[in-house]
Every structure is written in C-alpha cells, then in structure tokens.
Short mmCIF file of C-alpha atoms and ligand atoms in Angstrom, two decimals:
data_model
loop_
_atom_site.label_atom_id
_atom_site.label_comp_id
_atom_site.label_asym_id
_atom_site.label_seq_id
_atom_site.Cartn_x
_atom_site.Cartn_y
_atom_site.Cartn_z
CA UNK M 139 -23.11 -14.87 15.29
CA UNK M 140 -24.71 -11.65 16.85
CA UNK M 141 -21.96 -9.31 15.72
CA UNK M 142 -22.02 -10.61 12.21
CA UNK M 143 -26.01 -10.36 12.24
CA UNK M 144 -25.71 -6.98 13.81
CA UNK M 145 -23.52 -5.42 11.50
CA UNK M 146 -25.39 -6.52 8.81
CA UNK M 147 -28.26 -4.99 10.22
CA UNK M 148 -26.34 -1.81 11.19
CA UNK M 149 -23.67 -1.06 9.13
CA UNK M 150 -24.03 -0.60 5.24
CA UNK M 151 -23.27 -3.56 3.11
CA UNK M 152 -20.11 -2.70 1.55
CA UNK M 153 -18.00 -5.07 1.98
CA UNK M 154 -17.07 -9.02 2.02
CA UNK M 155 -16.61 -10.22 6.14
CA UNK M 156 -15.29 -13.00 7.12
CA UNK M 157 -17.26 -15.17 8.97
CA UNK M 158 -15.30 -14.57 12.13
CA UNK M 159 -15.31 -12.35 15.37
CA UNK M 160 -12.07 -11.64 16.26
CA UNK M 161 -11.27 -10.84 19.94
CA UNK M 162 -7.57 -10.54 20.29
CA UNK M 163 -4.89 -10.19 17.96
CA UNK M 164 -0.82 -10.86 18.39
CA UNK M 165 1.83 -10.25 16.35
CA UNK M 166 0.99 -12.58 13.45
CA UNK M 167 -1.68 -14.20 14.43
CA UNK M 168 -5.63 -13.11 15.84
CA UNK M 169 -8.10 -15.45 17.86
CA UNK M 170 -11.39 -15.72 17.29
CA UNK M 171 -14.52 -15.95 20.41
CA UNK M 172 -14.19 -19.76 20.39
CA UNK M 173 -10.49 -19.51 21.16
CA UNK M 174 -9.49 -20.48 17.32
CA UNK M 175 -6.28 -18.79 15.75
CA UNK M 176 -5.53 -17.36 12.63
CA UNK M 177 -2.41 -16.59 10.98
CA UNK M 178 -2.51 -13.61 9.55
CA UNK M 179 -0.77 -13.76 6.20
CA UNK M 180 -2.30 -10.31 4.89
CA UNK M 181 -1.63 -7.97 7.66
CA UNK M 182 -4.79 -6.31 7.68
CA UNK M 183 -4.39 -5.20 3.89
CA UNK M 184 -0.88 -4.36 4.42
CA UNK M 185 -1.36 -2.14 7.59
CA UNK M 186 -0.26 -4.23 10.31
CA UNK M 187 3.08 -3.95 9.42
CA UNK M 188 5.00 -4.74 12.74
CA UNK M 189 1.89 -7.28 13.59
CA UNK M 190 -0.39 -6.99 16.29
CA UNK M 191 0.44 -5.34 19.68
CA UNK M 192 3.77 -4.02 18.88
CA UNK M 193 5.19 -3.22 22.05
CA UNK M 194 6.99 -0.16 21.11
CA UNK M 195 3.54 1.09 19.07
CA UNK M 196 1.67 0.64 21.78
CA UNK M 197 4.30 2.13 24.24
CA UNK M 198 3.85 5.11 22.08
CA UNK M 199 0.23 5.32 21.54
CA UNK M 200 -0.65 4.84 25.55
CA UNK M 201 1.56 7.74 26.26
CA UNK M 202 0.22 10.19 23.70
CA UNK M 203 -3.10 9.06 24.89
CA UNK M 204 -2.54 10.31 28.30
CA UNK M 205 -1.28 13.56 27.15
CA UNK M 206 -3.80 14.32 24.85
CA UNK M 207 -5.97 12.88 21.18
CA UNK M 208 -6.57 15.51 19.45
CA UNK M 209 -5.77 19.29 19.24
CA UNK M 210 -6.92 20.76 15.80
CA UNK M 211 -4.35 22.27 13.05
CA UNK M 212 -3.99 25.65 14.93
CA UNK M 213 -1.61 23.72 17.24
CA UNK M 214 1.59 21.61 16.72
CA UNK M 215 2.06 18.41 18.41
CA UNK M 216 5.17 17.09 19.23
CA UNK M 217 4.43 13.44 17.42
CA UNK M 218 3.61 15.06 14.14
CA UNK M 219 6.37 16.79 14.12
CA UNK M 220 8.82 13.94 14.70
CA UNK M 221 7.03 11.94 12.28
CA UNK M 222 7.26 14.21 9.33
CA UNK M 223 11.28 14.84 10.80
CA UNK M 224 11.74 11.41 10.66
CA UNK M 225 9.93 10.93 6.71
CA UNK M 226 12.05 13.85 5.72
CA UNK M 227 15.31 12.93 7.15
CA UNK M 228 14.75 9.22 5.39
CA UNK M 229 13.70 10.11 1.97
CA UNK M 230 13.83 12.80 -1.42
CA UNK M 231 11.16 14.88 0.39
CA UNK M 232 11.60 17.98 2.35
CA UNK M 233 8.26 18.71 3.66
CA UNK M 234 5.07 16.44 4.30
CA UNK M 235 1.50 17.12 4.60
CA UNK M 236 -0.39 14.44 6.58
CA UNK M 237 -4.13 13.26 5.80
CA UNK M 238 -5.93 10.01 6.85
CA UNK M 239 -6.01 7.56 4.39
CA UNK M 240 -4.20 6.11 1.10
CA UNK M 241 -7.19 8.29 -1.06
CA UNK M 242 -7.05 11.27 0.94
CA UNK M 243 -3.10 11.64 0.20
CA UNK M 244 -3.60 10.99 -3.46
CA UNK M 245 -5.79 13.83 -3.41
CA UNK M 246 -2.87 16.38 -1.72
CA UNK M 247 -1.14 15.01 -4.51
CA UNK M 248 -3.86 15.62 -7.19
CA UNK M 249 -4.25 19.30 -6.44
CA UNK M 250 -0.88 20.42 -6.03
CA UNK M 251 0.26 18.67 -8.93
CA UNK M 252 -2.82 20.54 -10.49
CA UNK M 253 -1.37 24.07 -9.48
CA UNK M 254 1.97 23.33 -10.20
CA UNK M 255 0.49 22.71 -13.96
CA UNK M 256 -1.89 25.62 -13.77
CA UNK M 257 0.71 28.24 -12.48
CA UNK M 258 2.90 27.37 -16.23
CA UNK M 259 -0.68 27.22 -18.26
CA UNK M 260 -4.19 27.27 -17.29
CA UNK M 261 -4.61 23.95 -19.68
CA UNK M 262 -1.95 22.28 -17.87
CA UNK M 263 -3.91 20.58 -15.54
CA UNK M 264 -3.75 16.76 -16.98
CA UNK M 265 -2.74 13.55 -15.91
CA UNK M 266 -1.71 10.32 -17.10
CA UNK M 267 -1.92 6.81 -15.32
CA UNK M 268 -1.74 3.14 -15.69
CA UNK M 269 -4.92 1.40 -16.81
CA UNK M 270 -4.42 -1.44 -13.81
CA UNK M 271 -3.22 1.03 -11.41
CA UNK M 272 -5.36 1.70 -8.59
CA UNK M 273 -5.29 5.24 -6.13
CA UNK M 274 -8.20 5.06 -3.89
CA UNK M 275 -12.01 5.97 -3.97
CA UNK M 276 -12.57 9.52 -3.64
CA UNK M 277 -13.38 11.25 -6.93
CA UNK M 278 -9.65 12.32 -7.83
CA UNK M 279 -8.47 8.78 -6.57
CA UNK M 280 -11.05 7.36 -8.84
CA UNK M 281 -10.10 9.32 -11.83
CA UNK M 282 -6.53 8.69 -11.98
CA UNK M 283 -7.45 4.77 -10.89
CA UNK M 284 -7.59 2.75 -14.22
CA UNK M 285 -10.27 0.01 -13.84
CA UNK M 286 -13.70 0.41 -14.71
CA UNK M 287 -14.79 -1.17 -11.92
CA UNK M 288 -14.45 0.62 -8.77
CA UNK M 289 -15.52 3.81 -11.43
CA UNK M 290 -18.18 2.99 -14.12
CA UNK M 291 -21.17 3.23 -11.75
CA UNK M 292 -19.85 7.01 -10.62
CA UNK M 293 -19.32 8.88 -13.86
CA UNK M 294 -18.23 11.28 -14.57
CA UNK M 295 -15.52 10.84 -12.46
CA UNK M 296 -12.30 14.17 -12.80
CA UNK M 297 -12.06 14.70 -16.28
CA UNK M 298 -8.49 14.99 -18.17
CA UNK M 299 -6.93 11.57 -17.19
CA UNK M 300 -5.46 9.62 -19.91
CA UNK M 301 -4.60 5.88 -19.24
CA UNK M 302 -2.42 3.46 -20.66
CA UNK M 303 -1.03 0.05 -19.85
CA UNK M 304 1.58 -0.89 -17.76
CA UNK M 305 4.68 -0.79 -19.24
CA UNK M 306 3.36 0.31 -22.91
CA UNK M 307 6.63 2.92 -23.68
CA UNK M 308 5.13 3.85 -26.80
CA UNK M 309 1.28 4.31 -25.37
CA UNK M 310 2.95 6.02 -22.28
CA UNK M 311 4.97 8.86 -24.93
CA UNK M 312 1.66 9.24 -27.18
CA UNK M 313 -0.13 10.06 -23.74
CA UNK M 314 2.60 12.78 -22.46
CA UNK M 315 2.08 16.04 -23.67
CA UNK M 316 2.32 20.16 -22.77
CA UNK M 317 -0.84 19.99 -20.90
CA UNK M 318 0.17 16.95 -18.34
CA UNK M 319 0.97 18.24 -15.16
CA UNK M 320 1.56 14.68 -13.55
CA UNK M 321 2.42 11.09 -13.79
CA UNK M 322 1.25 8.92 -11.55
CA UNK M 323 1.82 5.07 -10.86
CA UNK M 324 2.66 2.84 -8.61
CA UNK M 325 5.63 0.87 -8.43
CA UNK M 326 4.18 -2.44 -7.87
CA UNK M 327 0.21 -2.88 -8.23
CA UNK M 328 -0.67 -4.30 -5.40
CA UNK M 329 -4.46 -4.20 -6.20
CA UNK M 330 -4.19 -5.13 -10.08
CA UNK M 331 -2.46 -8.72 -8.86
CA UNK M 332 1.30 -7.65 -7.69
CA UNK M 333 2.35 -6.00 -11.02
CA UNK M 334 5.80 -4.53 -11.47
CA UNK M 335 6.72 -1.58 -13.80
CA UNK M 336 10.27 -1.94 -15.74
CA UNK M 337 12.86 -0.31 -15.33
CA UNK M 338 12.21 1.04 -19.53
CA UNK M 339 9.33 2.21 -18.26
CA UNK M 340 11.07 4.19 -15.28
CA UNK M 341 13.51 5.85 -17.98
CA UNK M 342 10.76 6.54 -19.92
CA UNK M 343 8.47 8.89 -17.19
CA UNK M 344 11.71 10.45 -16.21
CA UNK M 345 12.58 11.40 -20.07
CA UNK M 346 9.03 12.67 -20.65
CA UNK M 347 8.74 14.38 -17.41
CA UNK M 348 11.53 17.07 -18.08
CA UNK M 349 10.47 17.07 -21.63
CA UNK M 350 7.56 18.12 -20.88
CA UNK M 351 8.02 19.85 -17.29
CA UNK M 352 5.67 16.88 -15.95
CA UNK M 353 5.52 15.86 -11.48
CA UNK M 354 6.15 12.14 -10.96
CA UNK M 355 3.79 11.70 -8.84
CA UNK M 356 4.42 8.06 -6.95
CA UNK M 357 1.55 5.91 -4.96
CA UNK M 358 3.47 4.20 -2.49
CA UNK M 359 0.21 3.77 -0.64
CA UNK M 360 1.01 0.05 -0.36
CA UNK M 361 4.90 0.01 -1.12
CA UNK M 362 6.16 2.10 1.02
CA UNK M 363 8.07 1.87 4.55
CA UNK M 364 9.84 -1.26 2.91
CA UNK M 365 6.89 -3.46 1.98
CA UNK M 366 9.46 -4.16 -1.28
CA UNK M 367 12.49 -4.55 0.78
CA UNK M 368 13.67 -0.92 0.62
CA UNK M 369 12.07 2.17 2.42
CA UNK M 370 10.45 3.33 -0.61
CA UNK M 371 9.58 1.02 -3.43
CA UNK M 372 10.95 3.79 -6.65
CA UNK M 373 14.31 3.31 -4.33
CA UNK M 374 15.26 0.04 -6.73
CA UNK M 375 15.20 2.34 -10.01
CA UNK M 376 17.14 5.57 -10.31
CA UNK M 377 14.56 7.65 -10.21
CA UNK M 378 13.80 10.87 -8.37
CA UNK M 379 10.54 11.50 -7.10
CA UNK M 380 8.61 14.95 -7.30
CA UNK M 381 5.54 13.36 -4.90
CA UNK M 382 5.31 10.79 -2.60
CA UNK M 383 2.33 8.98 -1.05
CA UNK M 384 1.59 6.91 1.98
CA UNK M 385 -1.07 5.48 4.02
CA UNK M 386 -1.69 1.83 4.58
CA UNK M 387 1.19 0.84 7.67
CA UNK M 388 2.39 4.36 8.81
CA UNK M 389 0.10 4.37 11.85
CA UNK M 390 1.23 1.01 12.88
CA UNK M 391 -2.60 0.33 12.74
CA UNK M 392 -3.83 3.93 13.24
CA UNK M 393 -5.28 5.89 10.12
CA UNK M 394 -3.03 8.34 8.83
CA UNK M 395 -1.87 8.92 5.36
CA UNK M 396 0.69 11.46 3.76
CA UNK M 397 1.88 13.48 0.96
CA UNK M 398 5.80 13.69 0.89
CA UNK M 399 6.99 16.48 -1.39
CA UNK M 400 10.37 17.74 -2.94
CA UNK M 401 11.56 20.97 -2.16
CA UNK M 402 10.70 22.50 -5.56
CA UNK M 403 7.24 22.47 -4.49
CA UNK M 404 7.12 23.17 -1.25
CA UNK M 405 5.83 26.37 -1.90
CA UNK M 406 2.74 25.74 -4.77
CA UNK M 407 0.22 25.34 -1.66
CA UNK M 408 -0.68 28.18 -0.19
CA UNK M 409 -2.64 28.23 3.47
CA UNK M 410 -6.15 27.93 2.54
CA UNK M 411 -5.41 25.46 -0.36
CA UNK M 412 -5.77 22.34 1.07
CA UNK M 413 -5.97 20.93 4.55
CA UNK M 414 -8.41 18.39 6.79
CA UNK M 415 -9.53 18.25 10.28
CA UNK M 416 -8.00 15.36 11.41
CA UNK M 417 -4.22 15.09 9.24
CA UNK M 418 -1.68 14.01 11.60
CA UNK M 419 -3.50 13.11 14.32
CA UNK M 420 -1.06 13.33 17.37
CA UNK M 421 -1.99 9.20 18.06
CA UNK M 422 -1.65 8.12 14.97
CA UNK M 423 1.87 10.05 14.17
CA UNK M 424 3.53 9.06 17.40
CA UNK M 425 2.39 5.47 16.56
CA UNK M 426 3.83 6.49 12.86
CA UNK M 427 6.85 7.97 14.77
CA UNK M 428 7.63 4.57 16.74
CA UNK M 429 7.25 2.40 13.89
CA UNK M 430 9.49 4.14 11.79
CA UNK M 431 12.08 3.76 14.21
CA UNK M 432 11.57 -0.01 14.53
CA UNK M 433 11.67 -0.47 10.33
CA UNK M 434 14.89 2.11 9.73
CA UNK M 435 17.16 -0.32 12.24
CA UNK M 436 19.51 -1.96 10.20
CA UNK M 437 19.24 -5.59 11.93
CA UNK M 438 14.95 -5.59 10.80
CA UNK M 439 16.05 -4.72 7.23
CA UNK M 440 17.90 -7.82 6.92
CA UNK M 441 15.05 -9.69 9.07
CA UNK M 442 12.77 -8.52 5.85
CA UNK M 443 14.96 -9.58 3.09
CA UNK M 444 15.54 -12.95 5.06
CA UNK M 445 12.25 -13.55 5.37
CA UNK M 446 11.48 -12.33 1.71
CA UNK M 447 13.75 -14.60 0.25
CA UNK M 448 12.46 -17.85 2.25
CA UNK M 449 9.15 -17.34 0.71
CA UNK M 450 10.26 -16.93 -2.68
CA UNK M 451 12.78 -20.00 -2.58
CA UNK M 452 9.93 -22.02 -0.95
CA UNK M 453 7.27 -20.58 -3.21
CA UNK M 454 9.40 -21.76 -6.58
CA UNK M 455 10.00 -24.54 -5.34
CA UNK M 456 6.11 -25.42 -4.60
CA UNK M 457 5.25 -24.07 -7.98
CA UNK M 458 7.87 -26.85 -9.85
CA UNK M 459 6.04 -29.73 -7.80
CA UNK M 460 2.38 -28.01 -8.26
CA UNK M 461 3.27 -26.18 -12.46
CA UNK M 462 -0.22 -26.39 -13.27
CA UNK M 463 -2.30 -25.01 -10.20
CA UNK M 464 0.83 -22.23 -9.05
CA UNK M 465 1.45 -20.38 -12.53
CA UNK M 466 4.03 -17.33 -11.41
CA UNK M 467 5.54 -16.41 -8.34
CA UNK M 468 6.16 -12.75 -8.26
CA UNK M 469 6.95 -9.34 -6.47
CA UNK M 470 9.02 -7.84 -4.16
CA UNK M 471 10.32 -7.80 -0.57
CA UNK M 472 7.25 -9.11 0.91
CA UNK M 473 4.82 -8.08 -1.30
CA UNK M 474 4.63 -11.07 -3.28
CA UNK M 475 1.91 -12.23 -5.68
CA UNK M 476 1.28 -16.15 -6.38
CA UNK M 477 -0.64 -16.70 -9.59
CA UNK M 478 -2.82 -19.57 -9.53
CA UNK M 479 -5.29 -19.11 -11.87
CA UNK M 480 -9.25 -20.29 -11.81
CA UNK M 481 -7.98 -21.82 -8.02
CA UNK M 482 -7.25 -19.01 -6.52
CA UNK M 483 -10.95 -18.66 -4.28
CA UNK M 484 -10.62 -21.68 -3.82
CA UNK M 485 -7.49 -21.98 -1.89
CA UNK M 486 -8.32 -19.10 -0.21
CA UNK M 487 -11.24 -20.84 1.45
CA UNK M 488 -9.37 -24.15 2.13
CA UNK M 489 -6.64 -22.20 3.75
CA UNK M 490 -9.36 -20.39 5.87
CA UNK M 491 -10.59 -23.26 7.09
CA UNK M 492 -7.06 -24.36 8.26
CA UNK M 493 -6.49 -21.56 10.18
CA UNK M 494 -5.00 -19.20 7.29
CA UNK M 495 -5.78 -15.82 6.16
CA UNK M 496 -5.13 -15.45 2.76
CA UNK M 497 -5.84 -12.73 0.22
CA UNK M 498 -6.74 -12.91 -3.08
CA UNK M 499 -6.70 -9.89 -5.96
CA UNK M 500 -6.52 -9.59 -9.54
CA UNK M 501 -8.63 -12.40 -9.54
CA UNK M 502 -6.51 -15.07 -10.02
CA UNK M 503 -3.72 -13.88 -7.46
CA UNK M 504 -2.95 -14.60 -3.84
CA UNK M 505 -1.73 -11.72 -2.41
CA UNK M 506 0.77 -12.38 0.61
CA UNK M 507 1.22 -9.37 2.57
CA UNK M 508 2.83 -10.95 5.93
CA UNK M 509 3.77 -8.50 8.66
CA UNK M 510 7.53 -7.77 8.75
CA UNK M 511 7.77 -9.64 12.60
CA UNK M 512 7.06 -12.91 10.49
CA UNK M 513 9.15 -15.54 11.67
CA UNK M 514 10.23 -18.60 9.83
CA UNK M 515 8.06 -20.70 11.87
CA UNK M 516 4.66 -18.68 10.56
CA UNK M 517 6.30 -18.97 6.76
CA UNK M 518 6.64 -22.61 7.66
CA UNK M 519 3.05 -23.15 8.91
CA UNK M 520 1.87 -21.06 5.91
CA UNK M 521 3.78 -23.63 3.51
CA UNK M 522 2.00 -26.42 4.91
CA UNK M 523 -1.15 -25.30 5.02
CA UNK M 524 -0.73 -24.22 1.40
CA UNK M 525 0.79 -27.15 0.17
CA UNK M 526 -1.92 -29.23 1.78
CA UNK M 527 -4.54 -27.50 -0.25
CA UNK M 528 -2.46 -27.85 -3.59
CA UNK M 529 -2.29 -31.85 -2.75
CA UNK M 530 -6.26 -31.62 -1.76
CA UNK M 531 -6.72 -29.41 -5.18
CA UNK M 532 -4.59 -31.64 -7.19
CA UNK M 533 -6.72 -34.94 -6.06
C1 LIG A 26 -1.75 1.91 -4.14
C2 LIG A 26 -2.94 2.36 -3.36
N1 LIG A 26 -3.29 3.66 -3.41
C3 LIG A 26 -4.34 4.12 -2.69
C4 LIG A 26 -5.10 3.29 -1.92
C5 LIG A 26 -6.26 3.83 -1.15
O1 LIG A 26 -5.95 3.86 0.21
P1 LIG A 26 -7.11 4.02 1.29
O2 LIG A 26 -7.93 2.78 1.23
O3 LIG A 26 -6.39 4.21 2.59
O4 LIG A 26 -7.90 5.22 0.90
C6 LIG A 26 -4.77 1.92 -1.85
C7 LIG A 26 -5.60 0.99 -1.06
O5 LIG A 26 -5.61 -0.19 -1.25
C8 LIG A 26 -3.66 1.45 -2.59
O6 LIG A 26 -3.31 0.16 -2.56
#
C-alpha cells in the first residue's frame, strides 16, 4: 500500500493506522481503493456526527468557500457569528470564544479560570480533576488529565492540580480548598472506558464550589451537541455550569473547538489575554452553524434516543446470551461503552475484518460512537457482525 508506506516514511509515527486507504466516505459507512465498505461505528472519534457528506454541511461549507476561508480576528464573519448566536441561544452560556481543537478549548478554560482565581488571591490559581479523566495534550490539558500515561514522559507538566477518583465524595471535599479556582470533569469519560459521574458527586462540586467560590469547569469535548441524548451532557443533573467546552463534532468534520462561558465571566479576559490565529474559522463555523441546526430539530432528537435505546435493548440482551465475554453495557445516548474484558482487541480485529469499525478504550472497552444518521439497518448489521464474533470467540 503506497500511501500507508508513504506516510510512514513521511509523516511522524504517532499513531496506530488502519491498514486501509479510504477513498470515499457516506453517511455511515467509507470505501476503501478496492471498492470494500466499512461501517463506521466510531464516527471518526466522535466527530462525524451527522456521518459523512451531510448534505446540509456541505451545502454550507461550499458556499462559505466561495465567499471566502479565512480572514484573521481583526474581521467578523458572518458564520462565526451565527455559530456562537446559535451556542448561546441553546445553552447557560452568554458568550463563546472559539479555538481549534478539544485541547486548545481546555486551555481558554484553564487560563480564565486561572484569573478568575488570581483576581480574589494570587494563590488561588489551583485545580482539581478526576484521576481517569482525560482533557487533551497540550501542557494545561495534560495537567488537569489524570493518567500517567499520556503525561509521565513530559514532566513537569502545570503544577497545582490535585486528582482524585471518580466519584470519591470524600477524596473530592479533602481536595477542595481556598486556593482552587476550578473543577473540572467530564460528565462521561469517554477516553477512561465510558465512565459516568453520580449524581452525589454532581451535588457535591456544586456544594464545594460556592463554598469555596470555585468555576465548574465542564469538558464536554466528547459529550456535547447530544452525544448523551441531550444537547449538553451536565443537562441530566441539575447543575449549572460556569465553563463549557467543545470540540470533537461542532465542525461537522471541520476543526474547531470552543469555550462557552456564563455571564459572570464574561469580562475576566481582557483583549490581549488569550486568542489564536485560526479560532472560528469562517468554514468550520458555518459547517458548525448548519449542523447545529440539523441536531436542535425536535424530530432528530427523538431519531437519537430511538436509536440509543435499540442498542442498549439489543446490547443486554447479547450480553445475557454471551455473560462471560460482554461484562457491562453502559453509557449514555449514544455514547455507549461495552465491557468485554481481555477480548476486547480481539473483537475489534474480527469485526474489522467483517467490514466493522470498532473502537476500543480503557482497555477492555468497546467504545461505540455511531453517527446520529444511524439507521436501524447499520445497528442491525453491527449486531450481526458482533454477535458473529462472540459465537467465533465463544468456540
Ligand atoms: C473529553 C476530551 N477532552 C479533550 C479532548 C482533546 O481534544 P482534541 O483531541 O481535539 O485536542 C478529548 C479528545 O479525545 C476528549 O475526549
């Protein structure tokens, strides 16, 4: 395979391909050079989130392209605009500030939280996060991230981040103190094996954030824009959040990440503080823009939770024929995480080799991320092929 060999050859070694070159891509599914296809069952890491080739994204895209790609933050562009309108007008935030990826918005979110703390005391400037959490790969991503892995080999990483387990009330209020400015989590871990905090531990953060005068700072890098079912995944607790983030499928495909923020702080930022060359690209936000309008119709909302719930009645029932290979069927919406122990590379690979795309985190977790255009033929098709490999496994 040329391409393969080439970007080997070309591009630094960072990361696991697939064995495949891909040449077209639809909806759910992409085809390979020999004419092979794929059902895409991961989305492209949860970015694809209306599929391949959605025809209103790329409506959107090929008109912005014609007017124009790229103007620079001393002008306004119509798409950015309507995007952060349309994130405003949907959510607890009054203002947004638009960077490029998930890591890139978790840093907005590190430095304002870090002025918010240092404008009440110049020690104020501390965070606590989960130990299995995970916030990108910059430096301040990295620090508030909880697994040594993606940080041993780059200490020291920002110092001043405490971590404690998911859902550990009593490690969580020991961690809390005068000299946290923020709180930061994700709602479900999508990277530590589809993890969900409790709603105990939701009471808690908001208890010890106005004891303390502490942001909750929220990742919904990967939740968000109703991966879970709802718009924003904090949306099934009552909680209020101070930040916001999101990346992953607000450019339909495009990269584009933001920081949405409550009104309380719209002000801690001042011009010069913070900013980057390419937030809000006009492409990417009018692609943002048109997805966004596809998700917030009512009738695709109920298409989600359909879908959502076919999986996870289909999914329990495969794990009470298959108890000792599937070992927990969990998650939200249709972020859902099947536990299956020592198989889990395993099936991946089987299920590759049918024609599946599969993902696997946590180790010992298949991640399925499907695009929200799934129908219940593709659910169907991924059934089979999984349950094939659980009879192949189980011989
Ligand atoms: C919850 C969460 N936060 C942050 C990130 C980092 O996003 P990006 O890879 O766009 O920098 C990810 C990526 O997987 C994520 O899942």
């Amino acid at each position: 395979m040329a391409l393969i060999d080439d970007d080997k050859k070309y591009v630094l070694n960072l990361y696991n391909r697939l064995p495949l070159e891909i040449i077209d891509a639809e909806g759910m599914y992409l085809t390979d050079v020999d004419g092979r296809k794929f059902l895409d069952f991961y989305s492209g890491i949860a970015v694809n989130i209306l599929g391949h080739k959605h025809p209103k994204i790329m409506e959107a895209v090929k008109k912005q392209v014609d007017s124009y790609l790229h103007l620079s933050n001393y002008f306004v562009a119509p798409s950015t605009v309507e995007l952060a309108k349309s994130l405003v007008e949907n959510s607890f935030a009054s203002k947004v500030f638009f960077a490029n990826s998930g890591t890139e918005a978790n840093e907005a979110m590190i430095k304002l939280a870090k002025k918010y703390g240092r404008e009440k005391d110049p020690d104020k400037v501390n965070f606590v996060s989960l130990e299995s959490g995970f916030h990108g790969r910059t430096i301040g991503g990295l620090s508030l991230t909880g697994n040594e892995k993606y940080k041993a080999q780059f200490a020291p990483v920002m110092p001043g981040v405490k971590h404690v387990p998911l859902n550990d009330l009593s490690a969580l209020e020991n961690a809390v103190d005068e000299q946290t400015c923020g709180i930061m989590f994700e709602v479900v871990q999508g990277e530590a094996g589809i993890r969900l905090v409790t709603e105990e531990f939701i009471n808690k953060v908001k208890i010890l954030a106005q004891k303390y005068d502490v942001l909750i700072l929220i990742d919904e890098v990967q939740t968000g824009l109703f991966r879970t079912g709802k718009l924003f995944a904090y949306e099934y607790f009552d909680i209020v959040p101070d930040i916001v983030t999101l990346a992953k499928g607000l450019g339909g495909g495009l990269p584009i990440g933001a920081m949405l923020v409550s009104e309380r702080l719209e002000e801690v930022l001042s011009p010069g503080d913070h900013g980057t060359t390419f937030g809000g690209n006009p492409v990417a936000a009018a692609a943002g823009k048109a997805l966004l309008d596809v998700i917030l119709e009512n009738d695709f909302q109920e298409h989600i939770h359909r879908m959502s719930q076919l999986l996870f009645t289909e999914l329990v029932k495969l794990q009470q024929k298959y108890p000792t290979i599937i070992l927990e069927v969990r998650g939200l919406g249709l972020m859902i995480g099947v536990d299956v122990g020592i198989h889990a590379a395993k099936i991946k690979d089987a299920a590759f080799k049918k024609g599946v795309l599969l993902n696997v985190t946590g180790k010992s977790v298949i991640r399925l991320l499907p695009a929200f255009v799934v129908e219940e033929k593709d659910i169907q098709l991924f059934l089979d092929t999984f349950e094939e490999v659980m009879e192949e496994l189980g011989n």
